Short mmCIF file of C-alpha atoms and ligand atoms in Angstrom, two decimals:
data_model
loop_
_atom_site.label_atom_id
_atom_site.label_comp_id
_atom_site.label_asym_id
_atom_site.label_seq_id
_atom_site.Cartn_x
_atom_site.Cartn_y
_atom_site.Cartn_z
CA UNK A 21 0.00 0.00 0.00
CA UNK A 22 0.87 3.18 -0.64
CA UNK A 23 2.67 5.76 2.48
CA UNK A 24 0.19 8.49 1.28
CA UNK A 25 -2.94 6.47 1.52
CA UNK A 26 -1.98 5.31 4.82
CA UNK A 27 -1.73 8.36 5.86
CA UNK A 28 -5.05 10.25 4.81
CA UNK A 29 -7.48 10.59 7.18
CA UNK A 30 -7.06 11.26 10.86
CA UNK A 31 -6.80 8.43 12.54
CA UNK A 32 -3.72 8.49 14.99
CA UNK A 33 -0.21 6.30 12.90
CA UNK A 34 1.76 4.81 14.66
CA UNK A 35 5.19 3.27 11.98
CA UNK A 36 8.85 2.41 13.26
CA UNK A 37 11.97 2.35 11.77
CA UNK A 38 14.45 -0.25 11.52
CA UNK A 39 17.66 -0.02 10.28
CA UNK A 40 19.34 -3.13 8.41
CA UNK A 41 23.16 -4.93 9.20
CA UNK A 42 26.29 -3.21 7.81
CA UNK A 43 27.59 -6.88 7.39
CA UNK A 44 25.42 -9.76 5.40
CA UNK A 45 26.00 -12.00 7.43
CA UNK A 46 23.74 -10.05 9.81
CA UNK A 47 21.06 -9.79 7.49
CA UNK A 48 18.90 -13.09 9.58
CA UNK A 49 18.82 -11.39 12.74
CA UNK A 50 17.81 -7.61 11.14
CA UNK A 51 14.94 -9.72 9.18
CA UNK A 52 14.04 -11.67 12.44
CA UNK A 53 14.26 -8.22 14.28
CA UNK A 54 12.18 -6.10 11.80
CA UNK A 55 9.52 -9.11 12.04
CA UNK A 56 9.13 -9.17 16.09
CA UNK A 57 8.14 -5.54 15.29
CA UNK A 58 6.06 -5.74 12.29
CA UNK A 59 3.97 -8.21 14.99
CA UNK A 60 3.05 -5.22 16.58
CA UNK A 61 0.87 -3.90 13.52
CA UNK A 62 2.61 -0.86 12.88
CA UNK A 63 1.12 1.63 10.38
CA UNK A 64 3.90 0.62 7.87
CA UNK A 65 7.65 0.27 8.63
CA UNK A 66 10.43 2.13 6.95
CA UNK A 67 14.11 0.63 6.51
CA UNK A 68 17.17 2.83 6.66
CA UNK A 69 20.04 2.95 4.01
CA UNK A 70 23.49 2.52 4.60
CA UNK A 71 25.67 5.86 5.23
CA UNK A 72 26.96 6.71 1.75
CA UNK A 73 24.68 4.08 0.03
CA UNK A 74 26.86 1.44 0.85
CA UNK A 75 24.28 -1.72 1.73
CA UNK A 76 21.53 -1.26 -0.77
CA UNK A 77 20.83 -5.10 -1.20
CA UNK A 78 20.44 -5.09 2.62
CA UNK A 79 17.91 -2.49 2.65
CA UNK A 80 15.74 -4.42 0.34
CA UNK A 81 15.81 -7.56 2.05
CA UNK A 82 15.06 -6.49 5.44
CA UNK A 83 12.06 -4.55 3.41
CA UNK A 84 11.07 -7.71 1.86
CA UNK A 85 10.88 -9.31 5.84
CA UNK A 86 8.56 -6.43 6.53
CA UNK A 87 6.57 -7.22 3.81
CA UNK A 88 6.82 -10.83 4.16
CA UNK A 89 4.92 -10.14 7.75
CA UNK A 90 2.22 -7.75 6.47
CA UNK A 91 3.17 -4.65 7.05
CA UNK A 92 3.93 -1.91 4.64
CA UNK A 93 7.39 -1.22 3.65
CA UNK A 94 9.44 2.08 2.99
CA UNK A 95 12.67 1.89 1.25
CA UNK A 96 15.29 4.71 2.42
CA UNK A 97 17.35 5.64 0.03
CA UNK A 98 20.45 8.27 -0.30
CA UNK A 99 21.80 9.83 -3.61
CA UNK A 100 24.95 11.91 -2.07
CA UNK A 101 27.59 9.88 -3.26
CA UNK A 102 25.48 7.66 -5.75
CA UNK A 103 25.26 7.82 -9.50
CA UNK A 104 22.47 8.29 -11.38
CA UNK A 105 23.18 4.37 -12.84
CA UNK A 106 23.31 3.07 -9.73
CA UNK A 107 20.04 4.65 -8.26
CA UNK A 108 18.07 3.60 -11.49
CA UNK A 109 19.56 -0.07 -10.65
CA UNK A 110 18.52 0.65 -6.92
CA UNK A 111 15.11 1.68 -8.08
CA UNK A 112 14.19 -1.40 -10.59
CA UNK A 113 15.31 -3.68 -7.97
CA UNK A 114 12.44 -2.32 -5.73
CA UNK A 115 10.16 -2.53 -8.26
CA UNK A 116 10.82 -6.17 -9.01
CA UNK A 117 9.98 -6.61 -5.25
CA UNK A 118 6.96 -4.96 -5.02
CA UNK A 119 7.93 -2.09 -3.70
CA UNK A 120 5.86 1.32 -3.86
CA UNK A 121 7.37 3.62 -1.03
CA UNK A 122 10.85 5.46 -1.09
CA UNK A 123 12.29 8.18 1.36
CA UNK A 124 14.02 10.00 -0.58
CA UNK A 125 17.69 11.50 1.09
CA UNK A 126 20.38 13.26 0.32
CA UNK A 127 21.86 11.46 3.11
CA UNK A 128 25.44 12.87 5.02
CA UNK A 129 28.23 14.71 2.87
CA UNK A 130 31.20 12.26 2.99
CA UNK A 131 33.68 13.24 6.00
CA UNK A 132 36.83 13.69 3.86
CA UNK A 133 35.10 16.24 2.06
CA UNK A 134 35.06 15.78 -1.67
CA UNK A 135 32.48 16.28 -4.67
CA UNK A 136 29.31 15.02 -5.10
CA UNK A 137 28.65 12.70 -7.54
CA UNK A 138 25.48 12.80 -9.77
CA UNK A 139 23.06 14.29 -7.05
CA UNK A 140 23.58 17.46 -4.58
CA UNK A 141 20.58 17.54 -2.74
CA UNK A 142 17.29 15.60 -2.27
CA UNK A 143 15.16 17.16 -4.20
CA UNK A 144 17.05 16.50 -7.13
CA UNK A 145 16.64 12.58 -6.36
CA UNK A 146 13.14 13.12 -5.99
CA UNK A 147 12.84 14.03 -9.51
CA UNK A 148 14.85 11.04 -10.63
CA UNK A 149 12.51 9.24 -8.18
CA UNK A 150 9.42 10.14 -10.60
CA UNK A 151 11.03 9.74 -13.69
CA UNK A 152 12.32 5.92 -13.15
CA UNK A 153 8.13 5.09 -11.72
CA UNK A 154 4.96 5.25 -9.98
CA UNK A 155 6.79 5.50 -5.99
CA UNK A 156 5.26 7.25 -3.28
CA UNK A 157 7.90 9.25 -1.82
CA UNK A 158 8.79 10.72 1.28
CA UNK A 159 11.52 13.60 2.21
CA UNK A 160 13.15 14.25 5.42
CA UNK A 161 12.42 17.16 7.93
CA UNK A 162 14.12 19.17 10.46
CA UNK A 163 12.02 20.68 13.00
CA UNK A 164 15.24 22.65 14.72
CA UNK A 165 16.44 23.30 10.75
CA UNK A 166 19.08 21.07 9.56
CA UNK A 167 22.83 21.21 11.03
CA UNK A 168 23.90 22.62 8.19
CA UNK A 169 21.48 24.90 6.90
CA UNK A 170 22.13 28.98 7.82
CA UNK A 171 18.46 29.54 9.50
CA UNK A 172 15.20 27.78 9.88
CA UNK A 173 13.96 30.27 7.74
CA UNK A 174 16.77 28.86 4.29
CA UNK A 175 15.74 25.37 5.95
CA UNK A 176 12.23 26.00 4.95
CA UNK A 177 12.61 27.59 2.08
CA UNK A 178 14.99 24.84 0.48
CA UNK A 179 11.98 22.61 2.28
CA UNK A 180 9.27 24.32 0.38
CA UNK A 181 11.05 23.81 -3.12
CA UNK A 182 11.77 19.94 -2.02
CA UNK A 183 8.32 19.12 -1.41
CA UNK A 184 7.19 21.21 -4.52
CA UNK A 185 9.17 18.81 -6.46
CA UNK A 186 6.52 15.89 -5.43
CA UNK A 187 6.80 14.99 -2.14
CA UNK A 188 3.75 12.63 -0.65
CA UNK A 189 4.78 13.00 3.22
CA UNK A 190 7.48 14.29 5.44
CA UNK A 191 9.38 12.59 8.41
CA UNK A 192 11.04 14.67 11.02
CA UNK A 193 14.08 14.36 12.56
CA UNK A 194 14.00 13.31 16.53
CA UNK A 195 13.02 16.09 18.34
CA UNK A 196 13.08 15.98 22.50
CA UNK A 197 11.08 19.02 23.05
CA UNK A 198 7.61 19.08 21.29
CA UNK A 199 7.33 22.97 21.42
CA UNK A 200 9.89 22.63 18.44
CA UNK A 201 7.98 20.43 17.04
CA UNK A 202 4.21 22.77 17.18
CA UNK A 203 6.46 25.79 15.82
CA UNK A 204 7.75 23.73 12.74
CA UNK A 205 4.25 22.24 11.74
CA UNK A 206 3.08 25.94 12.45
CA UNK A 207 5.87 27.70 10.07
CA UNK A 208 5.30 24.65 7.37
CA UNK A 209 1.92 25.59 7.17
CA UNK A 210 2.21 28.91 6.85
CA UNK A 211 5.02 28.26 4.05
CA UNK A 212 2.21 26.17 2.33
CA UNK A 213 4.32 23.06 3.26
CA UNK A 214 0.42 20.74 3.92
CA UNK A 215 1.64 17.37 3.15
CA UNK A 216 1.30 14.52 6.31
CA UNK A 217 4.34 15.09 8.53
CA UNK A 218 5.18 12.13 10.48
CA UNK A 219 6.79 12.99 13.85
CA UNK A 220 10.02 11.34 14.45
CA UNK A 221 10.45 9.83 18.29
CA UNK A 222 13.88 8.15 19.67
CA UNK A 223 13.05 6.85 23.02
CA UNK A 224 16.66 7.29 24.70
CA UNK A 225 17.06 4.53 26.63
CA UNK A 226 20.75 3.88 26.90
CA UNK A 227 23.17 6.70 28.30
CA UNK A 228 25.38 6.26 25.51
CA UNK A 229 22.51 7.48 23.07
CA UNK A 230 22.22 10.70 24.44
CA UNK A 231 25.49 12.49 23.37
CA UNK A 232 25.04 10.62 19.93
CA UNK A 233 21.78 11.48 19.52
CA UNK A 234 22.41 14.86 20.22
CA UNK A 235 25.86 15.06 17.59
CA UNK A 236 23.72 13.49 15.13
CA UNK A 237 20.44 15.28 14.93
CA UNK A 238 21.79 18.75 16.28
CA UNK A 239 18.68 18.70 18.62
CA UNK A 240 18.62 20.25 21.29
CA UNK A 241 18.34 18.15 24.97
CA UNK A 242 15.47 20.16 26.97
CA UNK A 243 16.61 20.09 30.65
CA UNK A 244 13.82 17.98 32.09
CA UNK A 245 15.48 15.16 29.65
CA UNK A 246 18.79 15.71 30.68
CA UNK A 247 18.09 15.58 34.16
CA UNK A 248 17.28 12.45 33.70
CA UNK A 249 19.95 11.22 31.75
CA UNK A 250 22.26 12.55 34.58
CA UNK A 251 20.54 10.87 37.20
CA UNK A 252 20.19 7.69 35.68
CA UNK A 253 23.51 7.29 33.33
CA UNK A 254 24.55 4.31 35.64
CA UNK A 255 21.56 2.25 36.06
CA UNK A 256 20.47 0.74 32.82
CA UNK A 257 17.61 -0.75 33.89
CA UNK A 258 16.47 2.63 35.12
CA UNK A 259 17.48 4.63 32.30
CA UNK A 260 15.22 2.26 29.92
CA UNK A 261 12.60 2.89 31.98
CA UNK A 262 13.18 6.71 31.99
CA UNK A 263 13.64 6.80 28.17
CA UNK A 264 10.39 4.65 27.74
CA UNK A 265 8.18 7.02 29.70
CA UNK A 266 9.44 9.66 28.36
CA UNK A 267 9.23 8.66 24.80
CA UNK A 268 5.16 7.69 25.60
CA UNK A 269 4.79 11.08 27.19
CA UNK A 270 5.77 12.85 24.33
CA UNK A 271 3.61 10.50 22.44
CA UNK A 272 0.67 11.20 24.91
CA UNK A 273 0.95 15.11 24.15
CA UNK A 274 1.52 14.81 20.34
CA UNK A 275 -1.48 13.21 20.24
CA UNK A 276 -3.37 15.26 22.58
CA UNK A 277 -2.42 18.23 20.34
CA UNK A 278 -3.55 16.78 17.05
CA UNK A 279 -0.53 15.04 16.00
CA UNK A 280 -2.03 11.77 14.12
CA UNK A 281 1.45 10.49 12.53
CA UNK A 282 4.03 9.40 15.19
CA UNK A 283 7.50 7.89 13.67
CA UNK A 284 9.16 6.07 16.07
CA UNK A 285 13.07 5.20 15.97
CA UNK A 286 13.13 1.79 17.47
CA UNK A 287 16.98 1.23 17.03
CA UNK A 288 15.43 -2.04 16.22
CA UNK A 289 14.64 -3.08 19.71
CA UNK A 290 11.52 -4.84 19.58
CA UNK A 291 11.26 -4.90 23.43
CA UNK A 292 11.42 -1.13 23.67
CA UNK A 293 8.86 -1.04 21.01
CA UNK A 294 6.34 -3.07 22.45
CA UNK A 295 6.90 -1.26 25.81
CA UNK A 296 5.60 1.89 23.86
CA UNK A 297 2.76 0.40 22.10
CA UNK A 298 1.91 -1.73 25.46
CA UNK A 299 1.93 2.20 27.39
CA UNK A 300 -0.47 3.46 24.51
CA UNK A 301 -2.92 0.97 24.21
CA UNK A 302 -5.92 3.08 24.65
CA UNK A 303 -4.48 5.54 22.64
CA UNK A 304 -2.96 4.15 19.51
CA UNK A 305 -5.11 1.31 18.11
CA UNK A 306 -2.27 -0.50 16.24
CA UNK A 307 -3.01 -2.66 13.26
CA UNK A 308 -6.56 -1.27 12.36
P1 FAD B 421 18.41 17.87 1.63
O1 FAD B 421 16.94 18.00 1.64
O2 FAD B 421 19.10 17.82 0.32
O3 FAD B 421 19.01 19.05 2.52
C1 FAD B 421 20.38 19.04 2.93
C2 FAD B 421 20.84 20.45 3.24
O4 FAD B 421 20.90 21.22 2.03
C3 FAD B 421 19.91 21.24 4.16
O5 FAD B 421 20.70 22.05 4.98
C4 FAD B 421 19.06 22.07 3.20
O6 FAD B 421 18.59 23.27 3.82
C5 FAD B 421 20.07 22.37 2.12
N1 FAD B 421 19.50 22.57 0.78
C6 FAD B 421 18.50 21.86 0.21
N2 FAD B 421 18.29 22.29 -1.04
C7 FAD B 421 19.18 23.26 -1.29
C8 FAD B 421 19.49 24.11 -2.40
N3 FAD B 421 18.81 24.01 -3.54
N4 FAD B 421 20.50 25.02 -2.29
C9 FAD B 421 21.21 25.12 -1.14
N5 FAD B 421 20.96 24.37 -0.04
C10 FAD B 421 19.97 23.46 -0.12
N6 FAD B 421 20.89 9.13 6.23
C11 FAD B 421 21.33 7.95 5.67
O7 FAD B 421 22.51 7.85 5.29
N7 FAD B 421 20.49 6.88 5.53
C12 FAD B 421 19.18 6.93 5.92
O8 FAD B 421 18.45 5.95 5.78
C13 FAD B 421 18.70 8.14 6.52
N8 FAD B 421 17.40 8.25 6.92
C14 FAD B 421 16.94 9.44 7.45
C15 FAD B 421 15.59 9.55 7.81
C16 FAD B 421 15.09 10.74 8.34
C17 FAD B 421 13.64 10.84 8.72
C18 FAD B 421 15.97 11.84 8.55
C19 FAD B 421 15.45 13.11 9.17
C20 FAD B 421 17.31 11.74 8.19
C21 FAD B 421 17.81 10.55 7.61
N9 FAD B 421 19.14 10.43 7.21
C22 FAD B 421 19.61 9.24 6.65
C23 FAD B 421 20.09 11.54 7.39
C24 FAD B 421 20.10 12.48 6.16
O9 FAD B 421 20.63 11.81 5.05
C25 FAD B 421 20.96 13.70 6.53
O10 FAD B 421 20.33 14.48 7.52
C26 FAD B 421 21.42 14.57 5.37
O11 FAD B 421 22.45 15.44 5.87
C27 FAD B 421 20.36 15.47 4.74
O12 FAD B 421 19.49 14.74 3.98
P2 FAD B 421 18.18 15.45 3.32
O13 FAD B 421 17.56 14.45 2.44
O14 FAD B 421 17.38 16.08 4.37
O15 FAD B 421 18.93 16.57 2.42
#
């Protein structure tokens, strides 16, 4: 099924991500992993793509587990350092396996520095996207503007033109503090930006995410989160616990304020997963 049609109406989505092995020889356990969490009856599940494209066939087969459990796939998929050749390759192989959903990424300029290849920025894969088939596609969103960008205000901008080149839905990068969220779905709207935006959650349950988390996204760690991080940085069971309640509160006030997509990053841990869905049972009605 196509992203877009699950996501019209207004009934409250709940979809994960999962992210596949850099090695093949990991590929089993990713599948087994992605399955214990399709069980749950997300909304649809989306796959991540190696940094720099570099396990494509991996991305597809932990897809195809998805599938294989009946839930909805989405393909990631990064053009930064790609070719056009390769994409189109990356593309029919999709196809062939039934898939209809791509996010579409620039994904992370190489660390060395160097040129791009074929692509320079998302929106230009996007186009490529609708030229090779009939996808659904999705684009990435930063509700704190991305780490690169000058302002929030050239964020949106370059935003506006990205999902003007035919983008069905948006995903947003983790956020911690969901008055950053409100102000980004706020300043989308007003920029004419009124495709479905699916929030993006990380429930932090491991000290060690925190600081990563943080380097990665560029988001900023609201104290009430920290605090909790410092308190609990050397007792895993508690920080789990912390992270978990935390990530359903946010959940809990999403929803409350009208939110109806929720995108949660389960660093494929199905056990963390289920503890979410388990916390929201009255509130998210998975599978239906
Ligand atoms: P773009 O939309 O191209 O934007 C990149 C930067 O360029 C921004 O600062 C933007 O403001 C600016 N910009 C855009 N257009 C122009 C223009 N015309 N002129 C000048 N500046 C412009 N990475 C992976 O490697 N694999 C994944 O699977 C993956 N999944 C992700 C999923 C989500 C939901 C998110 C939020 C991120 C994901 N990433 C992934 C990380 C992503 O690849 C990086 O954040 C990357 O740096 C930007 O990708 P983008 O598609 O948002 O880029």
């Amino acid at each position: 099924m196509r992203i877009s049609t699950i996501l019209s109406g207004d009934r409250v989505r709940l979809s994960c991500e999962v992210f596949p092995p850099k090695k093949f020889d990991g590929i089993a356990h990713a599948c087994e992993t992605a399955k214990e969490i399709a069980a749950l009856k997300p909304a649809y599940m989306s796959v991540t793509y190696g940094a720099a494209g570099s396990t494509p066939g991996h991305t597809l087969a932990v897809a195809k587990a998805v599938a294989e459990a009946g839930v909805t796939p989405l393909c990631h998929l990064t053009c930064v350092q790609s070719t056009k050749a390769h994409v189109r390759q990356v593309l029919a192989d999709m196809k062939a396996a039934g898939m209809e959903n791509v996010l579409a990424l620039r994904g992370d300029l190489p660390r060395e520095g160097g040129r791009c290849t074929d692509f320079t920025y998302a929106a230009e894969l996007i186009d490529f996207i609708h030229a090779q088939g009939d996808f659904c596609v999705g684009a990435a969103c930063y509700p704190e503007g991305h780490p690169e960008s000058g302002s929030r205000l050239q964020d949106m901008e370059y935003l506006k033109r990205k999902v003007d080149t035919g983008v069905d839905f948006l995903t947003t990068q983790m956020f911690f503090d969901n008055a950053i969220l409100y102000n980004f779905l706020y300043r989308a709207l007003k920029k004419g930006i009124d495709v479905p935006v699916c929030a993006g959650i990380m429930p932090i349950c491991d000290p060690k995410q925190v600081a990563r988390a943080v380097q990665l996204s560029g988001s900023i760690m609201p104290p009430r989160f920290a605090a909790i991080a410092d308190r609990f940085a050397h007792d895993p069971a508690a920080m789990a616990q912390a992270g978990i309640a935390y990530a359903t509160e946010q959940i809990i006030d999403l929803v409350a304020n009208g939110v109806t997509h929720i995108h949660l990053y389960t660093m494929n841990k199905p056990w963390i997963t289920r503890a979410i869905v388990e916390n929201l049972s009255s509130i998210i009605h998975m599978g239906e």
